[in-house]
PDB file of C-alpha atoms in Angstrom:
ATOM      1  CA  MET A   1      34.305  51.226 100.954  1.00 52.00           C
ATOM      2  CA  ALA A   2      34.220  54.247 103.250  1.00 64.00           C
ATOM      3  CA  GLU A   3      38.015  54.063 103.733  1.00 75.00           C
ATOM      4  CA  PRO A   4      40.790  52.972 101.371  1.00 80.00           C
ATOM      5  CA  SER A   5      42.354  49.535 101.773  1.00 84.00           C
ATOM      6  CA  GLU A   6      45.732  49.001 103.412  1.00 87.00           C
ATOM      7  CA  TRP A   7      47.354  48.578  99.972  1.00 79.00           C
ATOM      8  CA  GLN A   8      45.695  51.774  98.709  1.00 82.00           C
ATOM      9  CA  ARG A   9      47.156  53.660 101.670  1.00 85.00           C
ATOM     10  CA  ARG A  10      50.592  52.215 100.867  1.00 86.00           C
ATOM     11  CA  ILE A  11      50.523  53.626  97.327  1.00 84.00           C
ATOM     12  CA  THR A  12      49.274  57.152  98.005  1.00 84.00           C
ATOM     13  CA  GLY A  13      51.140  59.881  96.172  1.00 84.00           C
ATOM     14  CA  GLU A  14      52.724  59.794  92.741  1.00 88.00           C
ATOM     15  CA  TRP A  15      55.146  57.131  91.520  1.00 90.00           C
ATOM     16  CA  HIS A  16      57.852  57.980  88.990  1.00 92.00           C
ATOM     17  CA  GLY A  17      59.645  55.390  86.888  1.00 92.00           C
ATOM     18  CA  ARG A  18      61.139  54.502  83.530  1.00 95.00           C
ATOM     19  CA  PRO A  19      60.388  50.793  83.039  1.00 95.00           C
ATOM     20  CA  SER A  20      62.096  49.039  80.172  1.00 97.00           C
ATOM     21  CA  LEU A  21      60.264  47.110  77.451  1.00 97.00           C
ATOM     22  CA  PHE A  22      61.605  43.707  76.392  1.00 98.00           C
ATOM     23  CA  ASP A  23      60.380  41.421  73.623  1.00 98.00           C
ATOM     24  CA  ALA A  24      59.587  37.738  74.137  1.00 97.00           C
ATOM     25  CA  THR A  25      63.248  36.723  73.693  1.00 97.00           C
ATOM     26  CA  GLY A  26      64.386  39.134  76.425  1.00 97.00           C
ATOM     27  CA  THR A  27      65.839  41.671  73.986  1.00 97.00           C
ATOM     28  CA  TRP A  28      65.686  45.241  75.322  1.00 98.00           C
ATOM     29  CA  CYS A  29      63.499  47.471  73.113  1.00 97.00           C
ATOM     30  CA  GLY A  30      62.981  50.843  74.843  1.00 96.00           C
ATOM     31  CA  TYR A  31      61.548  52.760  77.796  1.00 95.00           C
ATOM     32  CA  GLU A  32      58.116  53.551  79.123  1.00 90.00           C
ATOM     33  CA  ASP A  33      58.156  56.993  80.778  1.00 84.00           C
ATOM     34  CA  ILE A  34      55.438  56.806  83.422  1.00 78.00           C
ATOM     35  CA  ARG A  35      53.913  58.850  86.224  1.00 74.00           C
ATOM     36  CA  ARG A  36      51.351  56.770  88.132  1.00 74.00           C
ATOM     37  CA  SER A  37      48.871  57.810  90.774  1.00 74.00           C
ATOM     38  CA  SER A  38      45.621  56.593  92.276  1.00 75.00           C
ATOM     39  CA  VAL A  39      42.932  58.751  93.811  1.00 75.00           C
ATOM     40  CA  PHE A  40      40.442  57.600  96.483  1.00 75.00           C
ATOM     41  CA  ASP A  41      37.417  59.885  96.565  1.00 74.00           C
ATOM     42  CA  ASN A  42      33.955  59.230  98.026  1.00 69.00           C
ATOM     43  CA  GLY A  43      34.597  55.489  98.224  1.00 68.00           C
ATOM     44  CA  VAL A  44      35.750  55.288  94.592  1.00 73.00           C
ATOM     45  CA  THR A  45      39.347  54.659  93.506  1.00 82.00           C
ATOM     46  CA  THR A  46      40.596  55.751  90.079  1.00 83.00           C
ATOM     47  CA  TYR A  47      44.045  54.833  88.785  1.00 80.00           C
ATOM     48  CA  TYR A  48      45.947  57.101  86.373  1.00 81.00           C
ATOM     49  CA  MET A  49      49.034  56.395  84.226  1.00 79.00           C
ATOM     50  CA  ASP A  50      50.511  59.161  82.104  1.00 79.00           C
ATOM     51  CA  GLY A  51      53.631  58.961  79.963  1.00 76.00           C
ATOM     52  CA  GLY A  52      54.876  57.621  76.667  1.00 83.00           C
ATOM     53  CA  LEU A  53      57.093  55.081  74.953  1.00 89.00           C
ATOM     54  CA  THR A  54      60.665  55.882  73.927  1.00 93.00           C
ATOM     55  CA  GLY A  55      61.867  53.436  71.285  1.00 94.00           C
ATOM     56  CA  GLY A  56      60.073  50.101  71.313  1.00 94.00           C
ATOM     57  CA  GLY A  57      61.310  48.634  68.038  1.00 92.00           C
ATOM     58  CA  PRO A  58      58.715  46.401  66.352  1.00 92.00           C
ATOM     59  CA  LEU A  59      56.564  46.593  69.526  1.00 93.00           C
ATOM     60  CA  ALA A  60      56.214  50.391  69.398  1.00 92.00           C
ATOM     61  CA  GLY A  61      52.998  50.359  67.398  1.00 92.00           C
ATOM     62  CA  GLN A  62      51.346  48.058  69.929  1.00 92.00           C
ATOM     63  CA  PHE A  63      52.496  49.693  73.157  1.00 89.00           C
ATOM     64  CA  ARG A  64      52.452  53.376  72.273  1.00 87.00           C
ATOM     65  CA  LEU A  65      49.061  55.025  72.853  1.00 82.00           C
ATOM     66  CA  GLY A  66      47.683  58.492  72.139  1.00 81.00           C
ATOM     67  CA  ALA A  67      46.139  59.186  75.560  1.00 82.00           C
ATOM     68  CA  PRO A  68      46.851  58.461  79.247  1.00 82.00           C
ATOM     69  CA  PHE A  69      45.449  55.362  80.954  1.00 81.00           C
ATOM     70  CA  ALA A  70      42.613  55.689  83.467  1.00 82.00           C
ATOM     71  CA  PHE A  71      40.597  52.896  85.057  1.00 84.00           C
ATOM     72  CA  GLY A  72      38.388  52.284  88.049  1.00 86.00           C
ATOM     73  CA  VAL A  73      39.336  50.017  90.943  1.00 86.00           C
ATOM     74  CA  ARG A  74      36.982  48.325  93.391  1.00 86.00           C
ATOM     75  CA  ASP A  75      39.387  48.591  96.292  1.00 83.00           C
ATOM     76  CA  ALA A  76      39.446  46.053  99.135  1.00 85.00           C
ATOM     77  CA  ASP A  77      41.994  44.305 101.323  1.00 86.00           C
ATOM     78  CA  ASP A  78      41.250  40.905  99.768  1.00 91.00           C
ATOM     79  CA  ASP A  79      40.642  41.735  96.072  1.00 92.00           C
ATOM     80  CA  ARG A  80      41.293  44.770  93.913  1.00 89.00           C
ATOM     81  CA  VAL A  81      38.977  44.575  90.898  1.00 92.00           C
ATOM     82  CA  TYR A  82      39.942  46.646  87.854  1.00 90.00           C
ATOM     83  CA  THR A  83      36.754  47.816  86.200  1.00 89.00           C
ATOM     84  CA  GLY A  84      38.011  49.495  83.002  1.00 87.00           C
ATOM     85  CA  PRO A  85      37.837  51.039  80.577  1.00 89.00           C
ATOM     86  CA  ASP A  86      41.614  50.682  80.142  1.00 89.00           C
ATOM     87  CA  PHE A  87      42.237  47.555  82.273  1.00 90.00           C
ATOM     88  CA  TYR A  88      39.944  44.725  83.397  1.00 95.00           C
ATOM     89  CA  GLY A  89      40.880  42.061  85.938  1.00 96.00           C
ATOM     90  CA  THR A  90      41.885  41.530  89.569  1.00 96.00           C
ATOM     91  CA  GLY A  91      44.793  41.902  91.966  1.00 95.00           C
ATOM     92  CA  GLN A  92      45.428  40.229  95.321  1.00 97.00           C
ATOM     93  CA  PRO A  93      47.528  42.002  97.996  1.00 96.00           C
ATOM     94  CA  TYR A  94      49.871  40.107 100.324  1.00 97.00           C
ATOM     95  CA  GLY A  95      51.113  42.887 102.588  1.00 96.00           C
ATOM     96  CA  SER A  96      53.404  45.143 100.563  1.00 96.00           C
ATOM     97  CA  PHE A  97      53.147  42.969  97.429  1.00 97.00           C
ATOM     98  CA  VAL A  98      50.295  42.663  94.918  1.00 96.00           C
ATOM     99  CA  ASP A  99      49.903  39.945  92.276  1.00 98.00           C
ATOM    100  CA  SER A 100      47.581  41.221  89.516  1.00 96.00           C
ATOM    101  CA  HIS A 101      46.138  39.492  86.445  1.00 97.00           C
ATOM    102  CA  TYR A 102      44.243  41.649  83.975  1.00 96.00           C
ATOM    103  CA  TYR A 103      43.644  42.545  80.325  1.00 96.00           C
ATOM    104  CA  GLY A 104      44.554  45.829  78.603  1.00 94.00           C
ATOM    105  CA  PRO A 105      42.417  46.489  75.519  1.00 93.00           C
ATOM    106  CA  GLY A 106      44.708  49.289  74.317  1.00 90.00           C
ATOM    107  CA  TRP A 107      47.823  47.130  74.435  1.00 92.00           C
ATOM    108  CA  GLN A 108      45.857  44.008  73.407  1.00 96.00           C
ATOM    109  CA  VAL A 109      47.708  41.851  75.947  1.00 97.00           C
ATOM    110  CA  ASP A 110      46.928  39.902  79.090  1.00 98.00           C
ATOM    111  CA  LEU A 111      49.214  41.046  81.920  1.00 97.00           C
ATOM    112  CA  ASN A 112      50.576  39.408  85.055  1.00 98.00           C
ATOM    113  CA  THR A 113      51.821  42.378  87.089  1.00 97.00           C
ATOM    114  CA  TRP A 114      53.843  42.104  90.305  1.00 98.00           C
ATOM    115  CA  ASN A 115      54.165  45.305  92.391  1.00 96.00           C
ATOM    116  CA  GLN A 116      56.416  45.089  95.449  1.00 98.00           C
ATOM    117  CA  ILE A 117      56.939  48.009  97.829  1.00 97.00           C
ATOM    118  CA  LEU A 118      60.271  47.756  99.605  1.00 97.00           C
ATOM    119  CA  PRO A 119      60.707  48.305 103.360  1.00 96.00           C
ATOM    120  CA  ASP A 120      61.565  52.001 102.894  1.00 96.00           C
ATOM    121  CA  GLY A 121      57.970  52.551 101.707  1.00 95.00           C
ATOM    122  CA  GLN A 122      59.267  54.827  98.923  1.00 96.00           C
ATOM    123  CA  THR A 123      60.557  52.306  96.372  1.00 97.00           C
ATOM    124  CA  GLN A 124      58.394  50.027  94.245  1.00 96.00           C
ATOM    125  CA  VAL A 125      59.703  47.138  92.144  1.00 98.00           C
ATOM    126  CA  TYR A 126      57.424  46.565  89.171  1.00 97.00           C
ATOM    127  CA  SER A 127      57.048  44.031  86.395  1.00 98.00           C
ATOM    128  CA  SER A 128      54.328  43.198  83.887  1.00 97.00           C
ATOM    129  CA  VAL A 129      54.773  40.010  81.894  1.00 98.00           C
ATOM    130  CA  LEU A 130      52.668  40.376  78.738  1.00 98.00           C
ATOM    131  CA  HIS A 131      50.779  37.456  77.196  1.00 98.00           C
ATOM    132  CA  GLN A 132      48.877  36.528  74.078  1.00 97.00           C
ATOM    133  CA  GLY A 133      46.884  33.625  75.453  1.00 97.00           C
ATOM    134  CA  TRP A 134      49.487  31.506  77.245  1.00 96.00           C
ATOM    135  CA  SER A 135      52.424  32.786  75.163  1.00 98.00           C
ATOM    136  CA  VAL A 136      54.717  35.515  76.501  1.00 98.00           C
ATOM    137  CA  VAL A 137      55.016  38.376  74.004  1.00 97.00           C
ATOM    138  CA  GLY A 138      57.033  40.814  76.104  1.00 97.00           C
ATOM    139  CA  CYS A 139      57.723  42.326  79.499  1.00 98.00           C
ATOM    140  CA  PHE A 140      57.807  45.749  81.125  1.00 97.00           C
ATOM    141  CA  ASN A 141      59.860  46.078  84.302  1.00 97.00           C
ATOM    142  CA  GLY A 142      61.625  48.679  86.385  1.00 97.00           C
ATOM    143  CA  VAL A 143      61.787  50.489  89.705  1.00 97.00           C
ATOM    144  CA  TYR A 144      59.638  53.439  90.829  1.00 95.00           C
ATOM    145  CA  THR A 145      60.121  56.123  93.473  1.00 96.00           C
ATOM    146  CA  ARG A 146      57.327  57.934  95.294  1.00 95.00           C
ATOM    147  CA  SER A 147      56.697  61.683  95.667  1.00 93.00           C
ATOM    148  CA  THR A 148      53.957  63.775  97.240  1.00 91.00           C
ATOM    149  CA  ASP A 149      55.129  67.250  96.183  1.00 94.00           C
ATOM    150  CA  HIS A 150      56.842  66.806  92.814  1.00 93.00           C
ATOM    151  CA  ASP A 151      55.029  69.632  91.048  1.00 91.00           C
ATOM    152  CA  ASP A 152      55.973  72.246  93.660  1.00 91.00           C
ATOM    153  CA  ASN A 153      59.257  71.193  95.272  1.00 96.00           C
ATOM    154  CA  PRO A 154      62.529  71.705  93.350  1.00 94.00           C
ATOM    155  CA  ALA A 155      64.395  69.345  95.694  1.00 95.00           C
ATOM    156  CA  THR A 156      61.906  66.557  94.936  1.00 96.00           C
ATOM    157  CA  GLN A 157      62.164  67.286  91.235  1.00 96.00           C
ATOM    158  CA  ALA A 158      65.954  66.976  91.407  1.00 97.00           C
ATOM    159  CA  ARG A 159      65.740  63.714  93.393  1.00 97.00           C
ATOM    160  CA  VAL A 160      63.306  62.196  90.896  1.00 96.00           C
ATOM    161  CA  ALA A 161      65.433  63.341  87.951  1.00 97.00           C
ATOM    162  CA  ASP A 162      68.502  61.629  89.469  1.00 98.00           C
ATOM    163  CA  PHE A 163      66.458  58.488  90.095  1.00 97.00           C
ATOM    164  CA  LEU A 164      65.189  58.395  86.497  1.00 96.00           C
ATOM    165  CA  ALA A 165      68.724  58.898  85.179  1.00 97.00           C
ATOM    166  CA  ALA A 166      69.828  55.862  87.196  1.00 97.00           C
ATOM    167  CA  GLU A 167      66.913  53.807  85.866  1.00 96.00           C
ATOM    168  CA  THR A 168      67.859  54.857  82.323  1.00 97.00           C
ATOM    169  CA  ARG A 169      71.384  53.464  82.856  1.00 97.00           C
ATOM    170  CA  ARG A 170      70.211  50.318  84.580  1.00 98.00           C
ATOM    171  CA  GLY A 171      67.125  49.404  82.550  1.00 97.00           C
ATOM    172  CA  PRO A 172      68.844  47.334  79.805  1.00 97.00           C
ATOM    173  CA  VAL A 173      71.388  45.684  82.170  1.00 98.00           C
ATOM    174  CA  PRO A 174      71.107  41.851  82.148  1.00 97.00           C
ATOM    175  CA  HIS A 175      70.377  39.851  85.304  1.00 97.00           C
ATOM    176  CA  ILE A 176      73.770  38.348  86.185  1.00 96.00           C
ATOM    177  CA  MET A 177      74.766  37.324  89.697  1.00 95.00           C
ATOM    178  CA  PRO A 178      78.407  37.478  90.854  1.00 95.00           C
ATOM    179  CA  THR A 179      80.552  35.128  88.763  1.00 95.00           C
ATOM    180  CA  LYS A 180      83.859  35.148  90.694  1.00 95.00           C
ATOM    181  CA  GLN A 181      83.052  36.337  94.224  1.00 95.00           C
ATOM    182  CA  SER A 182      81.580  33.940  96.783  1.00 98.00           C
ATOM    183  CA  GLY A 183      79.023  35.375  99.141  1.00 98.00           C
ATOM    184  CA  ALA A 184      75.291  35.612  99.722  1.00 98.00           C
ATOM    185  CA  TYR A 185      72.238  37.791  99.258  1.00 98.00           C
ATOM    186  CA  ALA A 186      70.517  37.856 102.657  1.00 98.00           C
ATOM    187  CA  GLY A 187      67.676  39.601 104.421  1.00 98.00           C
ATOM    188  CA  SER A 188      64.467  39.301 106.437  1.00 98.00           C
ATOM    189  CA  CYS A 189      61.308  38.750 104.369  1.00 98.00           C
ATOM    190  CA  GLU A 190      57.560  38.836 105.047  1.00 98.00           C
ATOM    191  CA  LEU A 191      55.588  35.572 104.797  1.00 98.00           C
ATOM    192  CA  TRP A 192      51.876  35.755 103.944  1.00 98.00           C
ATOM    193  CA  GLY A 193      49.433  32.895 103.633  1.00 98.00           C
ATOM    194  CA  ALA A 194      47.259  32.278 100.610  1.00 98.00           C
ATOM    195  CA  ASP A 195      44.476  33.650 102.848  1.00 97.00           C
ATOM    196  CA  GLN A 196      46.353  37.018 102.732  1.00 97.00           C
ATOM    197  CA  LYS A 197      47.092  36.917 106.461  1.00 97.00           C
ATOM    198  CA  PRO A 198      50.635  37.385 107.842  1.00 98.00           C
ATOM    199  CA  ARG A 199      52.481  34.260 108.991  1.00 98.00           C
ATOM    200  CA  GLY A 200      55.639  35.889 110.302  1.00 98.00           C
ATOM    201  CA  THR A 201      59.117  36.578 108.981  1.00 98.00           C
ATOM    202  CA  VAL A 202      61.665  34.390 107.249  1.00 98.00           C
ATOM    203  CA  ASP A 203      65.406  34.994 107.034  1.00 98.00           C
ATOM    204  CA  VAL A 204      66.251  34.311 103.389  1.00 98.00           C
ATOM    205  CA  ARG A 205      69.777  33.580 102.234  1.00 98.00           C
ATOM    206  CA  ILE A 206      70.944  32.835  98.682  1.00 98.00           C
ATOM    207  CA  SER A 207      74.545  31.620  99.015  1.00 98.00           C
ATOM    208  CA  LEU A 208      76.683  31.577  95.870  1.00 98.00           C
ATOM    209  CA  GLU A 209      79.892  29.630  95.256  1.00 98.00           C
ATOM    210  CA  PRO A 210      80.958  30.344  91.652  1.00 97.00           C
ATOM    211  CA  VAL A 211      82.442  27.373  89.788  1.00 98.00           C
ATOM    212  CA  ASP A 212      83.241  29.222  86.559  1.00 97.00           C
ATOM    213  CA  LEU A 213      81.788  32.160  84.641  1.00 96.00           C
ATOM    214  CA  LEU A 214      78.554  30.299  83.811  1.00 97.00           C
ATOM    215  CA  HIS A 215      78.114  27.811  86.686  1.00 98.00           C
ATOM    216  CA  THR A 216      77.496  28.468  90.379  1.00 98.00           C
ATOM    217  CA  ARG A 217      76.707  26.278  93.363  1.00 98.00           C
ATOM    218  CA  ARG A 218      73.640  28.022  94.776  1.00 98.00           C
ATOM    219  CA  THR A 219      72.091  27.304  98.179  1.00 98.00           C
ATOM    220  CA  LEU A 220      68.709  28.744  99.178  1.00 98.00           C
ATOM    221  CA  THR A 221      68.120  28.815 102.946  1.00 98.00           C
ATOM    222  CA  TRP A 222      64.933  29.827 104.774  1.00 98.00           C
ATOM    223  CA  SER A 223      64.792  30.065 108.552  1.00 98.00           C
ATOM    224  CA  GLY A 224      62.054  31.359 110.834  1.00 98.00           C
ATOM    225  CA  ALA A 225      58.381  30.978 109.949  1.00 98.00           C
ATOM    226  CA  LEU A 226      59.559  28.623 107.167  1.00 98.00           C
ATOM    227  CA  ASN A 227      62.586  26.363 107.293  1.00 98.00           C
ATOM    228  CA  ARG A 228      64.249  24.833 104.242  1.00 98.00           C
ATOM    229  CA  THR A 229      67.689  24.430 102.691  1.00 98.00           C
ATOM    230  CA  ALA A 230      68.145  23.462  99.039  1.00 98.00           C
ATOM    231  CA  THR A 231      71.323  23.386  96.972  1.00 98.00           C
ATOM    232  CA  ALA A 232      71.418  23.287  93.185  1.00 98.00           C
ATOM    233  CA  SER A 233      73.910  23.689  90.388  1.00 98.00           C
ATOM    234  CA  ALA A 234      72.904  26.968  88.726  1.00 98.00           C
ATOM    235  CA  ARG A 235      73.796  27.469  85.058  1.00 98.00           C
ATOM    236  CA  ARG A 236      73.382  30.568  82.883  1.00 97.00           C
ATOM    237  CA  ASP A 237      72.959  30.477  79.113  1.00 98.00           C
ATOM    238  CA  GLY A 238      72.510  34.081  77.966  1.00 96.00           C
ATOM    239  CA  ASN A 239      69.324  35.295  79.639  1.00 97.00           C
ATOM    240  CA  ARG A 240      68.162  31.734  80.347  1.00 98.00           C
ATOM    241  CA  LEU A 241      68.857  30.257  83.783  1.00 98.00           C
ATOM    242  CA  PHE A 242      68.773  26.635  84.935  1.00 98.00           C
ATOM    243  CA  HIS A 243      68.731  24.954  88.372  1.00 98.00           C
ATOM    244  CA  GLU A 244      69.977  21.390  87.976  1.00 98.00           C
ATOM    245  CA  GLY A 245      69.750  19.597  91.345  1.00 98.00           C
ATOM    246  CA  PRO A 246      70.314  17.790  93.546  1.00 98.00           C
ATOM    247  CA  ASP A 247      67.821  19.545  95.898  1.00 98.00           C
ATOM    248  CA  ALA A 248      65.998  21.842  93.453  1.00 98.00           C
ATOM    249  CA  TRP A 249      65.224  21.753  89.747  1.00 98.00           C
ATOM    250  CA  GLY A 250      63.818  24.392  87.423  1.00 98.00           C
ATOM    251  CA  ASN A 251      64.545  27.240  85.052  1.00 98.00           C
ATOM    252  CA  ALA A 252      64.061  30.950  84.548  1.00 98.00           C
ATOM    253  CA  VAL A 253      64.232  33.648  81.914  1.00 98.00           C
ATOM    254  CA  ALA A 254      65.554  37.141  82.536  1.00 98.00           C
ATOM    255  CA  PHE A 255      64.148  40.329  81.095  1.00 98.00           C
ATOM    256  CA  GLY A 256      66.886  42.817  81.967  1.00 98.00           C
ATOM    257  CA  ARG A 257      67.530  42.885  85.720  1.00 98.00           C
ATOM    258  CA  ALA A 258      64.517  40.683  86.549  1.00 98.00           C
ATOM    259  CA  ALA A 259      64.650  36.881  86.441  1.00 98.00           C
ATOM    260  CA  PHE A 260      61.304  35.033  86.352  1.00 98.00           C
ATOM    261  CA  GLY A 261      61.424  31.361  87.195  1.00 98.00           C
ATOM    262  CA  SER A 262      59.976  28.174  88.575  1.00 98.00           C
ATOM    263  CA  LEU A 263      61.725  25.929  91.043  1.00 98.00           C
ATOM    264  CA  HIS A 264      60.722  22.408  92.076  1.00 98.00           C
ATOM    265  CA  PHE A 265      62.012  20.918  95.294  1.00 98.00           C
ATOM    266  CA  THR A 266      62.199  17.165  95.794  1.00 97.00           C
ATOM    267  CA  ASP A 267      58.984  17.101  97.826  1.00 97.00           C
ATOM    268  CA  VAL A 268      55.532  18.496  96.958  1.00 97.00           C
ATOM    269  CA  THR A 269      56.668  22.142  97.230  1.00 98.00           C
ATOM    270  CA  LYS A 270      57.394  24.311  94.197  1.00 98.00           C
ATOM    271  CA  LEU A 271      57.996  28.019  93.625  1.00 98.00           C
ATOM    272  CA  LYS A 272      57.060  30.674  91.101  1.00 98.00           C
ATOM    273  CA  TYR A 273      59.481  33.543  91.623  1.00 98.00           C
ATOM    274  CA  ARG A 274      60.965  36.872  90.576  1.00 98.00           C
ATOM    275  CA  GLU A 275      64.451  37.953  91.600  1.00 98.00           C
ATOM    276  CA  PHE A 276      65.112  41.585  90.656  1.00 98.00           C
ATOM    277  CA  MET A 277      68.629  43.058  90.702  1.00 98.00           C
ATOM    278  CA  ILE A 278      67.754  46.634  91.715  1.00 97.00           C
ATOM    279  CA  ASP A 279      71.103  48.407  91.468  1.00 97.00           C
ATOM    280  CA  ALA A 280      72.914  46.514  88.692  1.00 97.00           C
ATOM    281  CA  GLU A 281      74.913  48.985  86.594  1.00 96.00           C
ATOM    282  CA  PRO A 282      76.447  48.641  83.124  1.00 96.00           C
ATOM    283  CA  GLY A 283      79.872  47.019  83.274  1.00 92.00           C
ATOM    284  CA  MET A 284      81.398  43.783  84.508  1.00 91.00           C
ATOM    285  CA  SER A 285      79.799  43.642  87.941  1.00 90.00           C
ATOM    286  CA  ALA A 286      76.624  42.537  89.706  1.00 94.00           C
ATOM    287  CA  GLY A 287      74.183  44.475  91.856  1.00 95.00           C
ATOM    288  CA  LYS A 288      74.219  44.469  95.648  1.00 97.00           C
ATOM    289  CA  ARG A 289      70.450  44.663  96.308  1.00 98.00           C
ATOM    290  CA  LEU A 290      68.083  41.871  95.251  1.00 98.00           C
ATOM    291  CA  ALA A 291      64.294  42.212  95.628  1.00 98.00           C
ATOM    292  CA  VAL A 292      62.705  38.756  95.824  1.00 98.00           C
ATOM    293  CA  VAL A 293      59.171  37.387  95.598  1.00 98.00           C
ATOM    294  CA  TYR A 294      58.457  33.669  95.959  1.00 98.00           C
ATOM    295  CA  GLU A 295      54.956  32.280  95.497  1.00 98.00           C
ATOM    296  CA  ILE A 296      54.988  28.944  97.305  1.00 98.00           C
ATOM    297  CA  PHE A 297      52.794  26.108  96.063  1.00 98.00           C
ATOM    298  CA  ASP A 298      51.769  22.895  97.812  1.00 98.00           C
ATOM    299  CA  GLY A 299      51.348  20.810  94.686  1.00 96.00           C
ATOM    300  CA  ASN A 300      49.239  23.016  92.422  1.00 95.00           C
ATOM    301  CA  VAL A 301      47.663  25.026  95.267  1.00 98.00           C
ATOM    302  CA  LEU A 302      49.050  28.386  96.388  1.00 98.00           C
ATOM    303  CA  ASP A 303      50.094  28.113 100.038  1.00 98.00           C
ATOM    304  CA  GLY A 304      52.008  31.320 100.735  1.00 98.00           C
ATOM    305  CA  VAL A 305      53.847  34.364  99.420  1.00 98.00           C
ATOM    306  CA  LEU A 306      57.319  35.312 100.655  1.00 98.00           C
ATOM    307  CA  HIS A 307      58.827  38.672  99.686  1.00 98.00           C
ATOM    308  CA  GLY A 308      61.440  41.193 100.739  1.00 98.00           C
ATOM    309  CA  LEU A 309      64.819  42.789 100.076  1.00 98.00           C
ATOM    310  CA  LEU A 310      68.162  40.951 100.213  1.00 98.00           C
ATOM    311  CA  GLU A 311      71.581  42.608 100.352  1.00 98.00           C
ATOM    312  CA  TRP A 312      74.953  41.230  99.296  1.00 98.00           C
ATOM    313  CA  GLU A 313      77.451  39.954 101.854  1.00 97.00           C
ATOM    314  CA  ASP A 314      80.950  38.904 100.811  1.00 95.00           C
ATOM    315  CA  ALA A 315      82.089  35.490 102.021  1.00 94.00           C
ATOM    316  CA  ALA A 316      84.209  35.647 105.136  1.00 77.00           C
TER     317      ALA A 316
END
């Protein structure tokens, strides 16, 4: 390509983060200290990841490497093809969200990575669910912030340092929604078709009516380019989550602040989703900002992708 894709333009600059590493059970293991950047030059895109692993427990030997990552990308608006040597696979952009599936020879895992840039254009919500075949063996996830002058600007360096300190506090925090306060996470989200073309906006609302500390009546409402209302009894068992009807059925597992789940409505529609509690802090409270991605399936066929940022509203 003579010019970078729309997604490539979205991710210019350097991204700073401290994703957490979790094992297959959801147990927090350590941090990945990462600076990521991608360079478009003469029609060729190269992706760089530099950093290291702090902690890691039994997974440290697998996920700590002795050199930075670098890999080529065939960059386009429909497919991003990762050409190695450090990652091989593809990613599909849907506006400000990319769903990537690829293999990392150094880590010896297959990865399903979801990168979501929030409406401010400066914050990226990241997760990589790590697989051996079809089995989950771990997960990296966290939040990144963007800079364009980190090496030369003391103010930017201070901002990034504060951001990384917050991610260090928040990284191990479990995904727990409010357990005593009724209210809703609500916001306007982008809807994209499986053809990667925009379909409009959807007002998304997740209303919560806590029953006790482990059970909540949860109602998901979409209005706009999609319209649907579904209520389910939501139950939490540690980091496992369950939706038990009458309008939606499914389950999820949480790795820290991020819950990954599937949800089946009572018609042909089903969801694969991630709900990420961005600002959850240690202590007996829940976060106020929830980044959501819903991949919407018509039977077994992807129909659309809905994503955006929701913010907490107390019940009136």
